[in-house]
PDB file of C-alpha atoms in Angstrom:
ATOM      1  CA  UNK A  29     217.830  26.978-142.075  1.00  0.00           C
ATOM      2  CA  UNK A  30     215.306  25.159-139.858  1.00  0.00           C
ATOM      3  CA  UNK A  31     216.045  21.653-138.603  1.00  0.00           C
ATOM      4  CA  UNK A  32     213.627  19.054-137.265  1.00  0.00           C
ATOM      5  CA  UNK A  33     214.928  18.970-133.709  1.00  0.00           C
ATOM      6  CA  UNK A  34     213.097  20.440-130.760  1.00  0.00           C
ATOM      7  CA  UNK A  35     213.824  22.790-127.911  1.00  0.00           C
ATOM      8  CA  UNK A  36     212.025  21.498-124.828  1.00  0.00           C
ATOM      9  CA  UNK A  37     210.983  23.942-122.109  1.00  0.00           C
ATOM     10  CA  UNK A  38     209.491  22.647-118.862  1.00  0.00           C
ATOM     11  CA  UNK A  39     207.789  25.848-117.673  1.00  0.00           C
ATOM     12  CA  UNK A  40     205.918  24.189-114.813  1.00  0.00           C
ATOM     13  CA  UNK A  41     204.461  27.512-113.624  1.00  0.00           C
ATOM     14  CA  UNK A  42     202.561  28.114-116.866  1.00  0.00           C
ATOM     15  CA  UNK A  43     199.143  27.408-115.338  1.00  0.00           C
ATOM     16  CA  UNK A  44     199.774  29.771-112.411  1.00  0.00           C
ATOM     17  CA  UNK A  45     200.854  32.454-114.890  1.00  0.00           C
ATOM     18  CA  UNK A  46     197.429  32.269-116.575  1.00  0.00           C
ATOM     19  CA  UNK A  47     195.879  34.029-113.569  1.00  0.00           C
ATOM     20  CA  UNK A  48     195.125  37.738-114.079  1.00  0.00           C
ATOM     21  CA  UNK A  49     197.112  38.650-110.936  1.00  0.00           C
ATOM     22  CA  UNK A  50     199.601  35.759-110.413  1.00  0.00           C
ATOM     23  CA  UNK A  51     201.251  36.781-107.133  1.00  0.00           C
ATOM     24  CA  UNK A  52     201.718  33.181-105.937  1.00  0.00           C
ATOM     25  CA  UNK A  53     204.118  32.524-108.817  1.00  0.00           C
ATOM     26  CA  UNK A  54     206.395  35.273-107.467  1.00  0.00           C
ATOM     27  CA  UNK A  55     207.048  33.580-104.108  1.00  0.00           C
ATOM     28  CA  UNK A  56     210.840  33.010-103.847  1.00  0.00           C
ATOM     29  CA  UNK A  57     210.520  29.369-102.747  1.00  0.00           C
ATOM     30  CA  UNK A  58     208.176  28.580-105.633  1.00  0.00           C
ATOM     31  CA  UNK A  59     210.348  30.457-108.134  1.00  0.00           C
ATOM     32  CA  UNK A  60     213.314  28.326-107.073  1.00  0.00           C
ATOM     33  CA  UNK A  61     211.284  25.124-107.449  1.00  0.00           C
ATOM     34  CA  UNK A  62     210.054  26.131-110.914  1.00  0.00           C
ATOM     35  CA  UNK A  63     213.583  26.947-112.031  1.00  0.00           C
ATOM     36  CA  UNK A  64     214.959  23.653-110.728  1.00  0.00           C
ATOM     37  CA  UNK A  65     212.110  21.645-112.291  1.00  0.00           C
ATOM     38  CA  UNK A  66     213.098  22.969-115.711  1.00  0.00           C
ATOM     39  CA  UNK A  67     216.099  20.627-115.546  1.00  0.00           C
ATOM     40  CA  UNK A  68     213.765  17.644-115.839  1.00  0.00           C
ATOM     41  CA  UNK A  69     213.208  18.614-119.472  1.00  0.00           C
ATOM     42  CA  UNK A  70     216.557  16.914-120.120  1.00  0.00           C
ATOM     43  CA  UNK A  71     214.995  13.510-119.441  1.00  0.00           C
ATOM     44  CA  UNK A  72     212.527  13.809-122.325  1.00  0.00           C
ATOM     45  CA  UNK A  73     214.927  15.116-124.944  1.00  0.00           C
ATOM     46  CA  UNK A  74     217.037  13.386-127.569  1.00  0.00           C
ATOM     47  CA  UNK A  75     220.699  14.092-128.195  1.00  0.00           C
ATOM     48  CA  UNK A  76     219.870  16.337-131.170  1.00  0.00           C
ATOM     49  CA  UNK A  77     217.402  18.419-129.148  1.00  0.00           C
ATOM     50  CA  UNK A  78     217.938  21.395-126.886  1.00  0.00           C
ATOM     51  CA  UNK A  79     216.505  22.090-123.437  1.00  0.00           C
ATOM     52  CA  UNK A  80     215.918  25.506-121.893  1.00  0.00           C
ATOM     53  CA  UNK A  81     216.923  25.420-118.232  1.00  0.00           C
ATOM     54  CA  UNK A  82     216.507  28.032-115.500  1.00  0.00           C
ATOM     55  CA  UNK A  83     218.991  26.672-112.961  1.00  0.00           C
ATOM     56  CA  UNK A  84     222.603  25.524-112.957  1.00  0.00           C
ATOM     57  CA  UNK A  85     222.969  21.877-113.938  1.00  0.00           C
ATOM     58  CA  UNK A  86     225.827  20.114-112.118  1.00  0.00           C
ATOM     59  CA  UNK A  87     228.326  18.514-114.483  1.00  0.00           C
ATOM     60  CA  UNK A  88     228.246  15.412-112.279  1.00  0.00           C
ATOM     61  CA  UNK A  89     224.542  14.992-113.045  1.00  0.00           C
ATOM     62  CA  UNK A  90     225.125  15.123-116.793  1.00  0.00           C
ATOM     63  CA  UNK A  91     227.985  12.643-116.463  1.00  0.00           C
ATOM     64  CA  UNK A  92     225.700  10.339-114.481  1.00  0.00           C
ATOM     65  CA  UNK A  93     223.060  10.486-117.234  1.00  0.00           C
ATOM     66  CA  UNK A  94     225.648   9.557-119.851  1.00  0.00           C
ATOM     67  CA  UNK A  95     226.870   6.646-117.720  1.00  0.00           C
ATOM     68  CA  UNK A  96     223.246   5.462-117.535  1.00  0.00           C
ATOM     69  CA  UNK A  97     223.031   5.515-121.336  1.00  0.00           C
ATOM     70  CA  UNK A  98     220.862   8.629-121.561  1.00  0.00           C
ATOM     71  CA  UNK A  99     221.433  11.095-124.385  1.00  0.00           C
ATOM     72  CA  UNK A 100     222.349  14.542-123.074  1.00  0.00           C
ATOM     73  CA  UNK A 101     220.915  17.368-125.217  1.00  0.00           C
ATOM     74  CA  UNK A 102     222.269  20.869-125.680  1.00  0.00           C
ATOM     75  CA  UNK A 103     221.461  23.054-122.659  1.00  0.00           C
ATOM     76  CA  UNK A 104     220.261  26.617-123.166  1.00  0.00           C
ATOM     77  CA  UNK A 105     220.125  29.035-120.244  1.00  0.00           C
ATOM     78  CA  UNK A 106     216.808  30.942-120.277  1.00  0.00           C
ATOM     79  CA  UNK A 107     216.128  33.155-122.230  1.00  0.00           C
ATOM     80  CA  UNK A 108     218.690  31.709-124.657  1.00  0.00           C
ATOM     81  CA  UNK A 109     217.230  29.817-127.637  1.00  0.00           C
ATOM     82  CA  UNK A 110     218.399  27.979-130.743  1.00  0.00           C
ATOM     83  CA  UNK A 111     216.457  29.823-133.493  1.00  0.00           C
ATOM     84  CA  UNK A 112     216.838  26.937-135.955  1.00  0.00           C
ATOM     85  CA  UNK A 113     214.884  24.513-133.765  1.00  0.00           C
ATOM     86  CA  UNK A 114     211.203  24.506-132.842  1.00  0.00           C
ATOM     87  CA  UNK A 115     210.051  25.317-129.333  1.00  0.00           C
ATOM     88  CA  UNK A 116     207.915  22.835-127.399  1.00  0.00           C
ATOM     89  CA  UNK A 117     207.008  24.204-123.952  1.00  0.00           C
ATOM     90  CA  UNK A 118     205.170  22.301-121.243  1.00  0.00           C
ATOM     91  CA  UNK A 119     202.401  24.886-121.578  1.00  0.00           C
ATOM     92  CA  UNK A 120     201.805  28.040-123.561  1.00  0.00           C
ATOM     93  CA  UNK A 121     201.967  31.288-121.614  1.00  0.00           C
ATOM     94  CA  UNK A 122     203.299  34.796-122.222  1.00  0.00           C
ATOM     95  CA  UNK A 123     206.903  33.772-121.541  1.00  0.00           C
ATOM     96  CA  UNK A 124     206.741  30.830-123.967  1.00  0.00           C
ATOM     97  CA  UNK A 125     205.062  33.031-126.573  1.00  0.00           C
ATOM     98  CA  UNK A 126     207.930  35.557-126.428  1.00  0.00           C
ATOM     99  CA  UNK A 127     210.567  32.813-126.729  1.00  0.00           C
ATOM    100  CA  UNK A 128     208.659  31.185-129.582  1.00  0.00           C
ATOM    101  CA  UNK A 129     208.517  34.407-131.612  1.00  0.00           C
ATOM    102  CA  UNK A 130     212.328  34.554-131.696  1.00  0.00           C
ATOM    103  CA  UNK A 131     212.571  31.287-133.675  1.00  0.00           C
ATOM    104  CA  UNK A 132     212.921  31.205-137.451  1.00  0.00           C
ATOM    105  CA  UNK A 133     209.851  29.002-137.687  1.00  0.00           C
ATOM    106  CA  UNK A 134     207.705  29.683-134.623  1.00  0.00           C
ATOM    107  CA  UNK A 135     205.560  26.775-133.477  1.00  0.00           C
ATOM    108  CA  UNK A 136     201.833  27.168-134.030  1.00  0.00           C
ATOM    109  CA  UNK A 137     199.870  27.463-130.813  1.00  0.00           C
ATOM    110  CA  UNK A 138     196.468  28.698-129.596  1.00  0.00           C
ATOM    111  CA  UNK A 139     196.086  32.300-128.545  1.00  0.00           C
ATOM    112  CA  UNK A 140     196.620  32.917-124.853  1.00  0.00           C
ATOM    113  CA  UNK A 141     192.943  33.819-124.375  1.00  0.00           C
ATOM    114  CA  UNK A 142     192.042  30.330-125.623  1.00  0.00           C
ATOM    115  CA  UNK A 143     194.745  28.693-123.469  1.00  0.00           C
ATOM    116  CA  UNK A 144     193.481  30.599-120.417  1.00  0.00           C
ATOM    117  CA  UNK A 145     189.884  29.526-121.065  1.00  0.00           C
ATOM    118  CA  UNK A 146     190.413  25.806-121.702  1.00  0.00           C
ATOM    119  CA  UNK A 147     192.846  25.474-118.784  1.00  0.00           C
ATOM    120  CA  UNK A 148     190.337  26.980-116.351  1.00  0.00           C
ATOM    121  CA  UNK A 149     188.445  24.962-113.739  1.00  0.00           C
ATOM    122  CA  UNK A 150     185.159  26.621-114.714  1.00  0.00           C
ATOM    123  CA  UNK A 151     185.579  25.426-118.319  1.00  0.00           C
ATOM    124  CA  UNK A 152     186.260  21.894-117.053  1.00  0.00           C
ATOM    125  CA  UNK A 153     183.130  22.005-114.890  1.00  0.00           C
ATOM    126  CA  UNK A 154     181.007  23.159-117.831  1.00  0.00           C
ATOM    127  CA  UNK A 155     182.419  20.373-120.009  1.00  0.00           C
ATOM    128  CA  UNK A 156     181.733  17.832-117.267  1.00  0.00           C
ATOM    129  CA  UNK A 157     178.095  18.915-117.094  1.00  0.00           C
ATOM    130  CA  UNK A 158     177.771  18.705-120.874  1.00  0.00           C
ATOM    131  CA  UNK A 159     179.227  15.236-121.381  1.00  0.00           C
ATOM    132  CA  UNK A 160     179.100  13.720-117.888  1.00  0.00           C
ATOM    133  CA  UNK A 161     176.903  11.018-116.425  1.00  0.00           C
ATOM    134  CA  UNK A 162     174.697  13.278-114.327  1.00  0.00           C
ATOM    135  CA  UNK A 163     176.597  12.763-111.069  1.00  0.00           C
ATOM    136  CA  UNK A 164     176.376  15.679-108.625  1.00  0.00           C
ATOM    137  CA  UNK A 165     178.765  18.426-109.662  1.00  0.00           C
ATOM    138  CA  UNK A 166     179.905  21.642-108.114  1.00  0.00           C
ATOM    139  CA  UNK A 167     179.480  25.323-108.722  1.00  0.00           C
ATOM    140  CA  UNK A 168     181.418  28.349-109.880  1.00  0.00           C
ATOM    141  CA  UNK A 169     181.630  31.099-107.264  1.00  0.00           C
ATOM    142  CA  UNK A 170     182.942  34.627-107.675  1.00  0.00           C
ATOM    143  CA  UNK A 171     183.345  35.615-104.031  1.00  0.00           C
ATOM    144  CA  UNK A 172     183.763  34.356-100.484  1.00  0.00           C
ATOM    145  CA  UNK A 173     180.114  35.180 -99.807  1.00  0.00           C
ATOM    146  CA  UNK A 174     178.942  33.036-102.750  1.00  0.00           C
ATOM    147  CA  UNK A 175     181.096  30.142-101.543  1.00  0.00           C
ATOM    148  CA  UNK A 176     179.713  30.352 -97.987  1.00  0.00           C
ATOM    149  CA  UNK A 177     176.149  30.516 -99.323  1.00  0.00           C
ATOM    150  CA  UNK A 178     176.733  27.437-101.479  1.00  0.00           C
ATOM    151  CA  UNK A 179     178.240  25.426 -98.624  1.00  0.00           C
ATOM    152  CA  UNK A 180     175.438  26.336 -96.229  1.00  0.00           C
ATOM    153  CA  UNK A 181     172.737  25.422 -98.743  1.00  0.00           C
ATOM    154  CA  UNK A 182     174.039  21.978 -99.773  1.00  0.00           C
ATOM    155  CA  UNK A 183     175.492  18.903 -98.115  1.00  0.00           C
ATOM    156  CA  UNK A 184     178.249  16.399 -98.811  1.00  0.00           C
ATOM    157  CA  UNK A 185     179.060  13.579 -96.408  1.00  0.00           C
ATOM    158  CA  UNK A 186     182.696  13.506 -97.571  1.00  0.00           C
ATOM    159  CA  UNK A 187     183.199  17.284 -97.653  1.00  0.00           C
ATOM    160  CA  UNK A 188     184.222  19.538-100.491  1.00  0.00           C
ATOM    161  CA  UNK A 189     187.220  20.519-102.568  1.00  0.00           C
ATOM    162  CA  UNK A 190     187.724  24.162-103.523  1.00  0.00           C
ATOM    163  CA  UNK A 191     189.723  24.719-106.697  1.00  0.00           C
ATOM    164  CA  UNK A 192     191.360  27.866-108.005  1.00  0.00           C
ATOM    165  CA  UNK A 193     190.359  28.843-111.523  1.00  0.00           C
ATOM    166  CA  UNK A 194     193.945  28.294-112.716  1.00  0.00           C
ATOM    167  CA  UNK A 195     196.778  26.293-111.214  1.00  0.00           C
ATOM    168  CA  UNK A 196     197.971  22.739-110.733  1.00  0.00           C
ATOM    169  CA  UNK A 197     196.286  20.649-108.056  1.00  0.00           C
ATOM    170  CA  UNK A 198     198.984  20.821-105.412  1.00  0.00           C
ATOM    171  CA  UNK A 199     199.010  24.636-105.371  1.00  0.00           C
ATOM    172  CA  UNK A 200     195.386  25.366-106.254  1.00  0.00           C
ATOM    173  CA  UNK A 201     193.118  22.873-104.445  1.00  0.00           C
ATOM    174  CA  UNK A 202     191.973  22.666-100.833  1.00  0.00           C
ATOM    175  CA  UNK A 203     189.715  20.149 -99.132  1.00  0.00           C
ATOM    176  CA  UNK A 204     186.929  21.599 -96.973  1.00  0.00           C
ATOM    177  CA  UNK A 205     185.546  19.408 -94.186  1.00  0.00           C
ATOM    178  CA  UNK A 206     182.023  20.824 -94.029  1.00  0.00           C
ATOM    179  CA  UNK A 207     179.867  23.902 -94.381  1.00  0.00           C
ATOM    180  CA  UNK A 208     182.042  26.119 -92.168  1.00  0.00           C
ATOM    181  CA  UNK A 209     185.394  27.499 -93.300  1.00  0.00           C
ATOM    182  CA  UNK A 210     188.324  27.402 -90.904  1.00  0.00           C
ATOM    183  CA  UNK A 211     190.802  30.274 -90.628  1.00  0.00           C
ATOM    184  CA  UNK A 212     193.191  28.374 -92.936  1.00  0.00           C
ATOM    185  CA  UNK A 213     190.347  27.763 -95.410  1.00  0.00           C
ATOM    186  CA  UNK A 214     189.524  31.468 -95.421  1.00  0.00           C
ATOM    187  CA  UNK A 215     193.155  32.395 -96.129  1.00  0.00           C
ATOM    188  CA  UNK A 216     193.270  29.969 -99.058  1.00  0.00           C
ATOM    189  CA  UNK A 217     190.031  31.299-100.562  1.00  0.00           C
ATOM    190  CA  UNK A 218     190.937  34.962-100.098  1.00  0.00           C
ATOM    191  CA  UNK A 219     194.454  34.471-101.498  1.00  0.00           C
ATOM    192  CA  UNK A 220     193.186  32.669-104.589  1.00  0.00           C
ATOM    193  CA  UNK A 221     190.444  35.239-105.272  1.00  0.00           C
ATOM    194  CA  UNK A 222     193.055  37.984-104.947  1.00  0.00           C
ATOM    195  CA  UNK A 223     194.832  36.407-107.942  1.00  0.00           C
ATOM    196  CA  UNK A 224     191.952  35.069-110.029  1.00  0.00           C
ATOM    197  CA  UNK A 225     188.322  35.974-110.666  1.00  0.00           C
ATOM    198  CA  UNK A 226     186.503  32.841-109.521  1.00  0.00           C
ATOM    199  CA  UNK A 227     186.707  29.469-107.787  1.00  0.00           C
ATOM    200  CA  UNK A 228     185.110  26.095-108.362  1.00  0.00           C
ATOM    201  CA  UNK A 229     183.722  24.085-105.442  1.00  0.00           C
ATOM    202  CA  UNK A 230     182.948  20.382-105.927  1.00  0.00           C
ATOM    203  CA  UNK A 231     181.869  17.501-103.678  1.00  0.00           C
ATOM    204  CA  UNK A 232     184.697  15.212-102.584  1.00  0.00           C
ATOM    205  CA  UNK A 233     184.103  11.670-103.796  1.00  0.00           C
ATOM    206  CA  UNK A 234     185.585   8.482-102.403  1.00  0.00           C
ATOM    207  CA  UNK A 235     188.326   7.657-104.869  1.00  0.00           C
ATOM    208  CA  UNK A 236     188.361   4.288-106.606  1.00  0.00           C
ATOM    209  CA  UNK A 237     190.881   4.629-109.420  1.00  0.00           C
ATOM    210  CA  UNK A 238     192.695   7.540-111.029  1.00  0.00           C
ATOM    211  CA  UNK A 239     193.050   7.507-114.795  1.00  0.00           C
ATOM    212  CA  UNK A 240     195.236   9.766-116.890  1.00  0.00           C
ATOM    213  CA  UNK A 241     194.064  10.426-120.463  1.00  0.00           C
ATOM    214  CA  UNK A 242     196.519  11.964-122.950  1.00  0.00           C
ATOM    215  CA  UNK A 243     195.660  12.993-126.511  1.00  0.00           C
ATOM    216  CA  UNK A 244     196.542  15.537-129.160  1.00  0.00           C
ATOM    217  CA  UNK A 245     194.404  18.483-130.213  1.00  0.00           C
ATOM    218  CA  UNK A 246     193.006  18.437-132.850  1.00  0.00           C
ATOM    219  CA  UNK A 247     192.004  14.935-131.756  1.00  0.00           C
ATOM    220  CA  UNK A 248     193.674  11.989-133.449  1.00  0.00           C
ATOM    221  CA  UNK A 249     192.535   8.534-132.211  1.00  0.00           C
ATOM    222  CA  UNK A 250     196.021   7.133-132.822  1.00  0.00           C
ATOM    223  CA  UNK A 251     197.478   9.471-130.178  1.00  0.00           C
ATOM    224  CA  UNK A 252     195.008   8.542-127.416  1.00  0.00           C
ATOM    225  CA  UNK A 253     196.698   7.005-124.359  1.00  0.00           C
ATOM    226  CA  UNK A 254     195.061   5.974-121.077  1.00  0.00           C
ATOM    227  CA  UNK A 255     196.938   4.766-118.006  1.00  0.00           C
ATOM    228  CA  UNK A 256     196.246   4.443-114.301  1.00  0.00           C
ATOM    229  CA  UNK A 257     197.942   6.783-111.854  1.00  0.00           C
ATOM    230  CA  UNK A 258     198.430   6.054-108.165  1.00  0.00           C
ATOM    231  CA  UNK A 259     197.540   8.921-105.820  1.00  0.00           C
ATOM    232  CA  UNK A 260     196.986   9.168-102.091  1.00  0.00           C
ATOM    233  CA  UNK A 261     193.853  10.610-100.497  1.00  0.00           C
ATOM    234  CA  UNK A 262     195.828  13.765 -99.682  1.00  0.00           C
TER     235      UNK A 262
END
């Protein structure tokens, strides 16, 4: 029997795991953070749903949620699943694919090669060039030497931002002040290239407003949502 409820899985390291050699995701401090973040999946679930967690959830926290009127779902300790439900991870990676296959009705999802491609910074840069407004864009570089050559041959009054091919912004981006890389810049670039095959370097623009666009794929106009997000310059 398959029911209509969902098993939520907040695997916040999925983008890091898309790297060919994801050593950063193995750092003990980051592993702990990823495991603890999985608990936040509780906040988006209904009472009939399940949530896969990777850390102990204090009973006091669950009692507090109930006192606040929140529905507390069934908690599953990774890699435990409820095979009758359907898995909905934060992002598809190898771990989510293995969990999904153990369900009676596995959720349909793109192949990991497709997920890896469309979640890459180089794919985003190519899409920006195809549909953008012609504003100055960056470049894809495959080595430290290519990055240094690009920086020395161009100029940006506000500096640059170097982005890892895969990874969320806080763990994969670094602002560069000018054409010369500092020792810390060099460590960032070398560490990211040790894990992935390329970087993207883009000019840093003065920020005006940040907009978040959410939609389903395949695209359905009824699911399109746009809202402003507030971010600092850092």
